[in-house]
Amino acid sequence: MSAVTDTAPAATPAARFGQSVRDSLVVAQRNLIRMTRIPEMVIFGLIQPIMFVVLFSYVFGGSLQVGGTTDPSVYREFLMAGIFAQTVTFATAGAGAGIADDMHKGLIDRFRSLPMARGAVLTGRTLADLVQTALTLFVLAMVALLVGWRTHTSIGEVLGAFGLLLLFGYAFTWVGALIGLSVRTPEAATSGGLIWLFPVTFVSTAFVDSGKMTPWLGHVADWNPFSATVQACRRLFGNPGGSPSDAWPMQHPVWASLIYSVVIILIFRTLAVRKYRSAAA
């Protein structure tokens, strides 16, 4: 007499992908609900970029030269692409702190007991952060309009610029995810997420032309992924772009921004998911 055993058919790649998408959306919904229950997270996330807009517009606006003029209104339009890009990259710290907090509270262990895709926990978290970033950008754009910022291109190009900003911000949330998985406390994740962002954002063309920097520093700024996104947004907004150098990212900023963002996502998503699996093993 022979025993007959039934084995469940292996899931197809399409089925596994569908499950991963569903699980990611569930985790994203969980994080969005958490944000609505803690509105301070959103409010404090809005205060800092608004302060940057006001301070740079009114404190430095009349002393920095753009396009041969120190007209504050010209500098405000030059500035805003940099402030927008800085805002989406600073979301890195929040993403890292949130994931570190989940690890610290043992939430990851609870996710392990569920039949869900491993990468969905991180993907859902980064998608929720993307929604919060989009809300922050919307409010920041309204404030920028109040202080005199204007666009001079079509609505399609303006939306394309904001799309580049969101893609770039999403790429940096994966950097934050890796940091959050690599430290022991949310406080360490916040510090680790911010300490390297300041040189990235300030050694760039966000606030001044790279031509006004020391030559070697200007070269670094020209090839900084942050600079490419800033310059792409200025071009799509129709805002003053200063005097960009002959470096390829400055001459083709839209393509450079897209390439940089995709490469960052591919590298840091791979590293973050691998780190998550090893941490949950």
PDB file of C-alpha atoms in Angstrom:
ATOM      1  CA  MET A   1       0.000   0.000   0.000  1.00  0.00           C
ATOM      2  CA  SER A   2       1.503   3.286  -1.035  1.00  0.00           C
ATOM      3  CA  ALA A   3       0.931   6.583   0.665  1.00  0.00           C
ATOM      4  CA  VAL A   4      -0.244   9.510  -1.416  1.00  0.00           C
ATOM      5  CA  THR A   5       0.960  12.939  -0.375  1.00  0.00           C
ATOM      6  CA  ASP A   6      -0.420  16.201  -1.653  1.00  0.00           C
ATOM      7  CA  THR A   7       1.977  19.072  -2.124  1.00  0.00           C
ATOM      8  CA  ALA A   8       0.900  22.622  -2.670  1.00  0.00           C
ATOM      9  CA  PRO A   9       1.903  23.934  -6.093  1.00  0.00           C
ATOM     10  CA  ALA A  10       4.720  26.430  -6.054  1.00  0.00           C
ATOM     11  CA  ALA A  11       3.614  30.011  -6.418  1.00  0.00           C
ATOM     12  CA  THR A  12       4.263  31.495  -9.826  1.00  0.00           C
ATOM     13  CA  PRO A  13       6.385  34.659 -10.146  1.00  0.00           C
ATOM     14  CA  ALA A  14       3.214  36.609 -11.022  1.00  0.00           C
ATOM     15  CA  ALA A  15       1.469  35.338  -7.886  1.00  0.00           C
ATOM     16  CA  ARG A  16       4.456  36.183  -5.694  1.00  0.00           C
ATOM     17  CA  PHE A  17       4.624  39.668  -7.210  1.00  0.00           C
ATOM     18  CA  GLY A  18       0.901  40.187  -6.634  1.00  0.00           C
ATOM     19  CA  GLN A  19       1.216  39.122  -3.009  1.00  0.00           C
ATOM     20  CA  SER A  20       4.191  41.445  -2.525  1.00  0.00           C
ATOM     21  CA  VAL A  21       2.198  44.385  -3.912  1.00  0.00           C
ATOM     22  CA  ARG A  22      -0.808  43.625  -1.690  1.00  0.00           C
ATOM     23  CA  ASP A  23       1.356  43.221   1.401  1.00  0.00           C
ATOM     24  CA  SER A  24       3.222  46.450   0.642  1.00  0.00           C
ATOM     25  CA  LEU A  25      -0.033  48.385   0.326  1.00  0.00           C
ATOM     26  CA  VAL A  26      -1.292  46.965   3.638  1.00  0.00           C
ATOM     27  CA  VAL A  27       1.905  48.048   5.409  1.00  0.00           C
ATOM     28  CA  ALA A  28       1.713  51.467   3.731  1.00  0.00           C
ATOM     29  CA  GLN A  29      -1.880  51.862   4.929  1.00  0.00           C
ATOM     30  CA  ARG A  30      -0.828  50.962   8.454  1.00  0.00           C
ATOM     31  CA  ASN A  31       1.879  53.643   8.437  1.00  0.00           C
ATOM     32  CA  LEU A  32      -0.438  56.274   6.940  1.00  0.00           C
ATOM     33  CA  ILE A  33      -3.036  55.606   9.646  1.00  0.00           C
ATOM     34  CA  ARG A  34      -0.293  55.968  12.243  1.00  0.00           C
ATOM     35  CA  MET A  35       0.670  59.340  10.766  1.00  0.00           C
ATOM     36  CA  THR A  36      -2.916  60.625  11.022  1.00  0.00           C
ATOM     37  CA  ARG A  37      -3.014  59.598  14.682  1.00  0.00           C
ATOM     38  CA  ILE A  38       0.239  61.453  15.385  1.00  0.00           C
ATOM     39  CA  PRO A  39      -0.236  64.740  13.477  1.00  0.00           C
ATOM     40  CA  GLU A  40       2.842  66.232  15.140  1.00  0.00           C
ATOM     41  CA  MET A  41       4.938  64.101  12.784  1.00  0.00           C
ATOM     42  CA  VAL A  42       3.490  65.912   9.775  1.00  0.00           C
ATOM     43  CA  ILE A  43       3.410  69.369  11.395  1.00  0.00           C
ATOM     44  CA  PHE A  44       7.045  69.304  12.519  1.00  0.00           C
ATOM     45  CA  GLY A  45       8.019  67.966   9.106  1.00  0.00           C
ATOM     46  CA  LEU A  46       6.496  71.096   7.547  1.00  0.00           C
ATOM     47  CA  ILE A  47       8.017  73.672   9.884  1.00  0.00           C
ATOM     48  CA  GLN A  48      11.662  73.180   8.918  1.00  0.00           C
ATOM     49  CA  PRO A  49      11.295  73.651   5.120  1.00  0.00           C
ATOM     50  CA  ILE A  50       9.028  76.666   5.650  1.00  0.00           C
ATOM     51  CA  MET A  51      11.711  78.202   7.885  1.00  0.00           C
ATOM     52  CA  PHE A  52      14.324  77.596   5.179  1.00  0.00           C
ATOM     53  CA  VAL A  53      12.127  79.328   2.585  1.00  0.00           C
ATOM     54  CA  VAL A  54      11.594  82.410   4.753  1.00  0.00           C
ATOM     55  CA  LEU A  55      15.182  82.656   6.015  1.00  0.00           C
ATOM     56  CA  PHE A  56      16.889  82.204   2.661  1.00  0.00           C
ATOM     57  CA  SER A  57      14.386  84.401   0.833  1.00  0.00           C
ATOM     58  CA  TYR A  58      14.514  87.390   3.163  1.00  0.00           C
ATOM     59  CA  VAL A  59      17.889  87.066   4.922  1.00  0.00           C
ATOM     60  CA  PHE A  60      20.114  86.076   1.992  1.00  0.00           C
ATOM     61  CA  GLY A  61      17.902  87.021  -0.933  1.00  0.00           C
ATOM     62  CA  GLY A  62      19.313  90.514  -1.396  1.00  0.00           C
ATOM     63  CA  SER A  63      22.992  89.620  -0.944  1.00  0.00           C
ATOM     64  CA  LEU A  64      23.476  86.673  -3.300  1.00  0.00           C
ATOM     65  CA  GLN A  65      23.929  87.304  -7.010  1.00  0.00           C
ATOM     66  CA  VAL A  66      22.165  85.214  -9.640  1.00  0.00           C
ATOM     67  CA  GLY A  67      22.492  85.944 -13.337  1.00  0.00           C
ATOM     68  CA  GLY A  68      24.369  89.170 -12.679  1.00  0.00           C
ATOM     69  CA  THR A  69      21.715  90.660 -10.388  1.00  0.00           C
ATOM     70  CA  THR A  70      21.044  90.711  -6.655  1.00  0.00           C
ATOM     71  CA  ASP A  71      17.293  91.197  -7.139  1.00  0.00           C
ATOM     72  CA  PRO A  72      15.669  89.243  -4.265  1.00  0.00           C
ATOM     73  CA  SER A  73      12.810  88.081  -6.493  1.00  0.00           C
ATOM     74  CA  VAL A  74      15.285  86.473  -8.928  1.00  0.00           C
ATOM     75  CA  TYR A  75      17.067  84.694  -6.099  1.00  0.00           C
ATOM     76  CA  ARG A  76      13.762  83.383  -4.692  1.00  0.00           C
ATOM     77  CA  GLU A  77      12.994  81.670  -7.977  1.00  0.00           C
ATOM     78  CA  PHE A  78      16.575  80.348  -8.142  1.00  0.00           C
ATOM     79  CA  LEU A  79      16.302  79.135  -4.537  1.00  0.00           C
ATOM     80  CA  MET A  80      13.037  77.230  -4.542  1.00  0.00           C
ATOM     81  CA  ALA A  81      14.171  74.210  -6.546  1.00  0.00           C
ATOM     82  CA  GLY A  82      16.941  73.738  -3.985  1.00  0.00           C
ATOM     83  CA  ILE A  83      14.535  74.018  -1.059  1.00  0.00           C
ATOM     84  CA  PHE A  84      12.151  71.525  -2.659  1.00  0.00           C
ATOM     85  CA  ALA A  85      14.981  69.034  -3.232  1.00  0.00           C
ATOM     86  CA  GLN A  86      16.342  69.553   0.272  1.00  0.00           C
ATOM     87  CA  THR A  87      12.901  68.875   1.731  1.00  0.00           C
ATOM     88  CA  VAL A  88      12.453  65.526  -0.047  1.00  0.00           C
ATOM     89  CA  THR A  89      15.944  64.338   0.880  1.00  0.00           C
ATOM     90  CA  PHE A  90      15.522  65.277   4.543  1.00  0.00           C
ATOM     91  CA  ALA A  91      12.679  62.746   4.645  1.00  0.00           C
ATOM     92  CA  THR A  92      15.511  60.208   4.869  1.00  0.00           C
ATOM     93  CA  ALA A  93      15.867  60.860   8.588  1.00  0.00           C
ATOM     94  CA  GLY A  94      12.168  60.230   9.234  1.00  0.00           C
ATOM     95  CA  ALA A  95      12.208  57.000   7.256  1.00  0.00           C
ATOM     96  CA  GLY A  96      15.252  55.717   9.119  1.00  0.00           C
ATOM     97  CA  ALA A  97      13.864  56.662  12.527  1.00  0.00           C
ATOM     98  CA  GLY A  98      10.507  55.015  11.789  1.00  0.00           C
ATOM     99  CA  ILE A  99      12.066  51.714  10.764  1.00  0.00           C
ATOM    100  CA  ALA A 100      14.495  51.787  13.694  1.00  0.00           C
ATOM    101  CA  ASP A 101      11.534  52.379  16.023  1.00  0.00           C
ATOM    102  CA  ASP A 102       9.699  49.361  14.577  1.00  0.00           C
ATOM    103  CA  MET A 103      12.822  47.245  15.078  1.00  0.00           C
ATOM    104  CA  HIS A 104      13.289  48.542  18.627  1.00  0.00           C
ATOM    105  CA  LYS A 105       9.674  47.763  19.601  1.00  0.00           C
ATOM    106  CA  GLY A 106       9.796  44.249  18.174  1.00  0.00           C
ATOM    107  CA  LEU A 107       7.305  44.915  15.394  1.00  0.00           C
ATOM    108  CA  ILE A 108       9.595  43.197  12.903  1.00  0.00           C
ATOM    109  CA  ASP A 109       9.366  39.997  14.948  1.00  0.00           C
ATOM    110  CA  ARG A 110       5.578  40.148  14.704  1.00  0.00           C
ATOM    111  CA  PHE A 111       5.756  40.612  10.946  1.00  0.00           C
ATOM    112  CA  ARG A 112       7.950  37.526  10.752  1.00  0.00           C
ATOM    113  CA  SER A 113       5.100  35.388  12.069  1.00  0.00           C
ATOM    114  CA  LEU A 114       2.819  36.458   9.213  1.00  0.00           C
ATOM    115  CA  PRO A 115       2.738  34.845   5.750  1.00  0.00           C
ATOM    116  CA  MET A 116       3.838  38.011   3.976  1.00  0.00           C
ATOM    117  CA  ALA A 117       6.544  39.011   1.532  1.00  0.00           C
ATOM    118  CA  ARG A 118       9.698  39.999   3.362  1.00  0.00           C
ATOM    119  CA  GLY A 119      10.410  43.079   1.260  1.00  0.00           C
ATOM    120  CA  ALA A 120       6.836  44.350   1.710  1.00  0.00           C
ATOM    121  CA  VAL A 121       7.588  45.756   5.171  1.00  0.00           C
ATOM    122  CA  LEU A 122      10.199  48.151   3.791  1.00  0.00           C
ATOM    123  CA  THR A 123       8.353  48.904   0.560  1.00  0.00           C
ATOM    124  CA  GLY A 124       5.175  49.768   2.463  1.00  0.00           C
ATOM    125  CA  ARG A 125       7.082  52.029   4.804  1.00  0.00           C
ATOM    126  CA  THR A 126       8.797  53.904   1.968  1.00  0.00           C
ATOM    127  CA  LEU A 127       5.495  54.300   0.089  1.00  0.00           C
ATOM    128  CA  ALA A 128       3.892  55.851   3.180  1.00  0.00           C
ATOM    129  CA  ASP A 129       6.856  58.218   3.491  1.00  0.00           C
ATOM    130  CA  LEU A 130       6.383  59.123  -0.181  1.00  0.00           C
ATOM    131  CA  VAL A 131       2.781  60.170   0.508  1.00  0.00           C
ATOM    132  CA  GLN A 132       3.905  62.327   3.430  1.00  0.00           C
ATOM    133  CA  THR A 133       6.621  63.881   1.248  1.00  0.00           C
ATOM    134  CA  ALA A 134       4.049  64.726  -1.436  1.00  0.00           C
ATOM    135  CA  LEU A 135       1.878  66.463   1.161  1.00  0.00           C
ATOM    136  CA  THR A 136       4.878  68.419   2.441  1.00  0.00           C
ATOM    137  CA  LEU A 137       5.801  69.491  -1.104  1.00  0.00           C
ATOM    138  CA  PHE A 138       2.254  70.700  -1.750  1.00  0.00           C
ATOM    139  CA  VAL A 139       2.200  72.869   1.382  1.00  0.00           C
ATOM    140  CA  LEU A 140       5.713  74.133   0.677  1.00  0.00           C
ATOM    141  CA  ALA A 141       4.740  75.111  -2.880  1.00  0.00           C
ATOM    142  CA  MET A 142       1.850  77.185  -1.492  1.00  0.00           C
ATOM    143  CA  VAL A 143       4.227  78.973   0.875  1.00  0.00           C
ATOM    144  CA  ALA A 144       6.688  79.554  -1.987  1.00  0.00           C
ATOM    145  CA  LEU A 145       3.939  81.174  -4.064  1.00  0.00           C
ATOM    146  CA  LEU A 146       3.194  83.507  -1.148  1.00  0.00           C
ATOM    147  CA  VAL A 147       6.814  84.710  -0.960  1.00  0.00           C
ATOM    148  CA  GLY A 148       6.998  85.373  -4.711  1.00  0.00           C
ATOM    149  CA  TRP A 149       8.050  82.142  -6.397  1.00  0.00           C
ATOM    150  CA  ARG A 150       6.600  81.637  -9.880  1.00  0.00           C
ATOM    151  CA  THR A 151       6.906  79.084 -12.674  1.00  0.00           C
ATOM    152  CA  HIS A 152       7.190  80.070 -16.340  1.00  0.00           C
ATOM    153  CA  THR A 153       6.544  76.823 -18.199  1.00  0.00           C
ATOM    154  CA  SER A 154       3.624  74.548 -18.999  1.00  0.00           C
ATOM    155  CA  ILE A 155       1.678  72.628 -16.360  1.00  0.00           C
ATOM    156  CA  GLY A 156       3.096  69.390 -17.745  1.00  0.00           C
ATOM    157  CA  GLU A 157       6.674  70.527 -17.175  1.00  0.00           C
ATOM    158  CA  VAL A 158       5.847  71.753 -13.670  1.00  0.00           C
ATOM    159  CA  LEU A 159       4.260  68.400 -12.793  1.00  0.00           C
ATOM    160  CA  GLY A 160       7.270  66.666 -14.318  1.00  0.00           C
ATOM    161  CA  ALA A 161       9.540  68.625 -11.975  1.00  0.00           C
ATOM    162  CA  PHE A 162       7.524  67.592  -8.940  1.00  0.00           C
ATOM    163  CA  GLY A 163       7.573  64.014 -10.237  1.00  0.00           C
ATOM    164  CA  LEU A 164      11.380  64.112 -10.352  1.00  0.00           C
ATOM    165  CA  LEU A 165      11.430  65.477  -6.803  1.00  0.00           C
ATOM    166  CA  LEU A 166       9.195  62.689  -5.517  1.00  0.00           C
ATOM    167  CA  LEU A 167      11.258  60.032  -7.309  1.00  0.00           C
ATOM    168  CA  PHE A 168      14.453  61.481  -5.846  1.00  0.00           C
ATOM    169  CA  GLY A 169      12.882  61.635  -2.384  1.00  0.00           C
ATOM    170  CA  TYR A 170      11.681  58.032  -2.712  1.00  0.00           C
ATOM    171  CA  ALA A 171      15.214  56.972  -3.627  1.00  0.00           C
ATOM    172  CA  PHE A 172      16.580  58.614  -0.486  1.00  0.00           C
ATOM    173  CA  THR A 173      13.993  56.927   1.746  1.00  0.00           C
ATOM    174  CA  TRP A 174      15.688  53.643   0.827  1.00  0.00           C
ATOM    175  CA  VAL A 175      18.935  55.112   2.113  1.00  0.00           C
ATOM    176  CA  GLY A 176      17.052  55.931   5.315  1.00  0.00           C
ATOM    177  CA  ALA A 177      15.646  52.395   5.452  1.00  0.00           C
ATOM    178  CA  LEU A 178      19.141  50.931   5.344  1.00  0.00           C
ATOM    179  CA  ILE A 179      20.306  53.311   8.088  1.00  0.00           C
ATOM    180  CA  GLY A 180      17.271  52.451  10.235  1.00  0.00           C
ATOM    181  CA  LEU A 181      18.042  48.755   9.952  1.00  0.00           C
ATOM    182  CA  SER A 182      21.718  49.282  10.767  1.00  0.00           C
ATOM    183  CA  VAL A 183      21.386  51.132  14.104  1.00  0.00           C
ATOM    184  CA  ARG A 184      19.904  50.209  17.461  1.00  0.00           C
ATOM    185  CA  THR A 185      17.737  53.201  18.357  1.00  0.00           C
ATOM    186  CA  PRO A 186      15.493  55.744  16.550  1.00  0.00           C
ATOM    187  CA  GLU A 187      17.667  58.549  17.928  1.00  0.00           C
ATOM    188  CA  ALA A 188      20.747  57.080  16.275  1.00  0.00           C
ATOM    189  CA  ALA A 189      18.806  56.678  13.023  1.00  0.00           C
ATOM    190  CA  THR A 190      17.781  60.346  13.083  1.00  0.00           C
ATOM    191  CA  SER A 191      21.358  61.494  13.669  1.00  0.00           C
ATOM    192  CA  GLY A 192      22.734  59.071  11.106  1.00  0.00           C
ATOM    193  CA  GLY A 193      20.143  60.192   8.587  1.00  0.00           C
ATOM    194  CA  LEU A 194      20.961  63.892   8.916  1.00  0.00           C
ATOM    195  CA  ILE A 195      24.702  64.131   9.468  1.00  0.00           C
ATOM    196  CA  TRP A 196      25.628  63.248   5.876  1.00  0.00           C
ATOM    197  CA  LEU A 197      22.730  65.146   4.295  1.00  0.00           C
ATOM    198  CA  PHE A 198      24.104  68.588   5.114  1.00  0.00           C
ATOM    199  CA  PRO A 199      27.246  68.251   2.958  1.00  0.00           C
ATOM    200  CA  VAL A 200      25.206  66.587   0.211  1.00  0.00           C
ATOM    201  CA  THR A 201      22.705  69.441   0.079  1.00  0.00           C
ATOM    202  CA  PHE A 202      25.072  72.364   0.664  1.00  0.00           C
ATOM    203  CA  VAL A 203      27.947  71.176  -1.548  1.00  0.00           C
ATOM    204  CA  SER A 204      25.647  71.514  -4.529  1.00  0.00           C
ATOM    205  CA  THR A 205      24.098  74.094  -6.821  1.00  0.00           C
ATOM    206  CA  ALA A 206      21.033  74.419  -4.600  1.00  0.00           C
ATOM    207  CA  PHE A 207      21.930  77.783  -3.074  1.00  0.00           C
ATOM    208  CA  VAL A 208      24.839  79.133  -5.148  1.00  0.00           C
ATOM    209  CA  ASP A 209      26.427  78.492  -8.544  1.00  0.00           C
ATOM    210  CA  SER A 210      29.180  75.890  -8.530  1.00  0.00           C
ATOM    211  CA  GLY A 211      31.340  78.412 -10.424  1.00  0.00           C
ATOM    212  CA  LYS A 212      31.571  80.510  -7.269  1.00  0.00           C
ATOM    213  CA  MET A 213      33.102  77.617  -5.323  1.00  0.00           C
ATOM    214  CA  THR A 214      36.707  76.456  -5.119  1.00  0.00           C
ATOM    215  CA  PRO A 215      37.346  74.587  -8.410  1.00  0.00           C
ATOM    216  CA  TRP A 216      37.598  71.090  -6.918  1.00  0.00           C
ATOM    217  CA  LEU A 217      34.522  71.698  -4.750  1.00  0.00           C
ATOM    218  CA  GLY A 218      32.624  73.051  -7.749  1.00  0.00           C
ATOM    219  CA  HIS A 219      33.441  69.863  -9.651  1.00  0.00           C
ATOM    220  CA  VAL A 220      32.047  67.774  -6.780  1.00  0.00           C
ATOM    221  CA  ALA A 221      28.907  69.930  -6.749  1.00  0.00           C
ATOM    222  CA  ASP A 222      28.410  69.513 -10.510  1.00  0.00           C
ATOM    223  CA  TRP A 223      28.396  65.708 -10.221  1.00  0.00           C
ATOM    224  CA  ASN A 224      26.349  65.632  -7.022  1.00  0.00           C
ATOM    225  CA  PRO A 225      23.016  63.817  -7.685  1.00  0.00           C
ATOM    226  CA  PHE A 226      21.329  66.500  -5.608  1.00  0.00           C
ATOM    227  CA  SER A 227      22.578  69.199  -7.996  1.00  0.00           C
ATOM    228  CA  ALA A 228      21.223  67.334 -11.012  1.00  0.00           C
ATOM    229  CA  THR A 229      17.729  67.199  -9.533  1.00  0.00           C
ATOM    230  CA  VAL A 230      17.864  70.873  -8.536  1.00  0.00           C
ATOM    231  CA  GLN A 231      19.021  71.942 -11.998  1.00  0.00           C
ATOM    232  CA  ALA A 232      16.387  69.742 -13.674  1.00  0.00           C
ATOM    233  CA  CYS A 233      13.636  71.370 -11.607  1.00  0.00           C
ATOM    234  CA  ARG A 234      14.865  74.863 -12.425  1.00  0.00           C
ATOM    235  CA  ARG A 235      14.764  74.021 -16.113  1.00  0.00           C
ATOM    236  CA  LEU A 236      11.285  72.486 -15.887  1.00  0.00           C
ATOM    237  CA  PHE A 237       9.979  75.357 -13.731  1.00  0.00           C
ATOM    238  CA  GLY A 238      11.514  77.960 -16.049  1.00  0.00           C
ATOM    239  CA  ASN A 239      13.358  79.482 -13.074  1.00  0.00           C
ATOM    240  CA  PRO A 240      16.813  81.121 -13.254  1.00  0.00           C
ATOM    241  CA  GLY A 241      19.463  78.417 -13.445  1.00  0.00           C
ATOM    242  CA  GLY A 242      22.550  80.507 -12.820  1.00  0.00           C
ATOM    243  CA  SER A 243      25.536  79.648 -14.999  1.00  0.00           C
ATOM    244  CA  PRO A 244      25.730  75.835 -15.146  1.00  0.00           C
ATOM    245  CA  SER A 245      29.092  74.288 -15.963  1.00  0.00           C
ATOM    246  CA  ASP A 246      29.901  72.043 -18.914  1.00  0.00           C
ATOM    247  CA  ALA A 247      29.626  68.897 -16.751  1.00  0.00           C
ATOM    248  CA  TRP A 248      27.251  66.342 -18.279  1.00  0.00           C
ATOM    249  CA  PRO A 249      24.760  66.317 -15.352  1.00  0.00           C
ATOM    250  CA  MET A 250      24.441  70.104 -15.558  1.00  0.00           C
ATOM    251  CA  GLN A 251      23.871  70.049 -19.315  1.00  0.00           C
ATOM    252  CA  HIS A 252      21.407  67.124 -19.212  1.00  0.00           C
ATOM    253  CA  PRO A 253      19.941  67.473 -15.711  1.00  0.00           C
ATOM    254  CA  VAL A 254      16.593  65.730 -16.321  1.00  0.00           C
ATOM    255  CA  TRP A 255      18.222  62.552 -17.606  1.00  0.00           C
ATOM    256  CA  ALA A 256      20.914  62.757 -14.928  1.00  0.00           C
ATOM    257  CA  SER A 257      18.301  63.076 -12.178  1.00  0.00           C
ATOM    258  CA  LEU A 258      16.348  60.081 -13.496  1.00  0.00           C
ATOM    259  CA  ILE A 259      19.479  57.942 -13.769  1.00  0.00           C
ATOM    260  CA  TYR A 260      20.765  58.905 -10.325  1.00  0.00           C
ATOM    261  CA  SER A 261      17.372  58.204  -8.697  1.00  0.00           C
ATOM    262  CA  VAL A 262      16.947  54.784 -10.332  1.00  0.00           C
ATOM    263  CA  VAL A 263      20.511  53.728  -9.472  1.00  0.00           C
ATOM    264  CA  ILE A 264      20.082  54.814  -5.828  1.00  0.00           C
ATOM    265  CA  ILE A 265      16.800  52.869  -5.563  1.00  0.00           C
ATOM    266  CA  LEU A 266      18.300  49.713  -7.092  1.00  0.00           C
ATOM    267  CA  ILE A 267      21.390  49.769  -4.891  1.00  0.00           C
ATOM    268  CA  PHE A 268      19.881  50.757  -1.557  1.00  0.00           C
ATOM    269  CA  ARG A 269      16.670  48.742  -1.913  1.00  0.00           C
ATOM    270  CA  THR A 270      18.778  45.644  -2.538  1.00  0.00           C
ATOM    271  CA  LEU A 271      20.997  46.388   0.462  1.00  0.00           C
ATOM    272  CA  ALA A 272      18.058  47.283   2.729  1.00  0.00           C
ATOM    273  CA  VAL A 273      16.038  44.148   1.891  1.00  0.00           C
ATOM    274  CA  ARG A 274      19.137  41.999   2.396  1.00  0.00           C
ATOM    275  CA  LYS A 275      19.793  43.685   5.748  1.00  0.00           C
ATOM    276  CA  TYR A 276      16.148  43.194   6.750  1.00  0.00           C
ATOM    277  CA  ARG A 277      16.269  39.489   5.936  1.00  0.00           C
ATOM    278  CA  SER A 278      19.465  38.986   7.905  1.00  0.00           C
ATOM    279  CA  ALA A 279      18.051  40.962  10.863  1.00  0.00           C
ATOM    280  CA  ALA A 280      14.866  38.897  10.842  1.00  0.00           C
ATOM    281  CA  ALA A 281      16.627  35.577  10.409  1.00  0.00           C
TER     282      ALA A 281
END
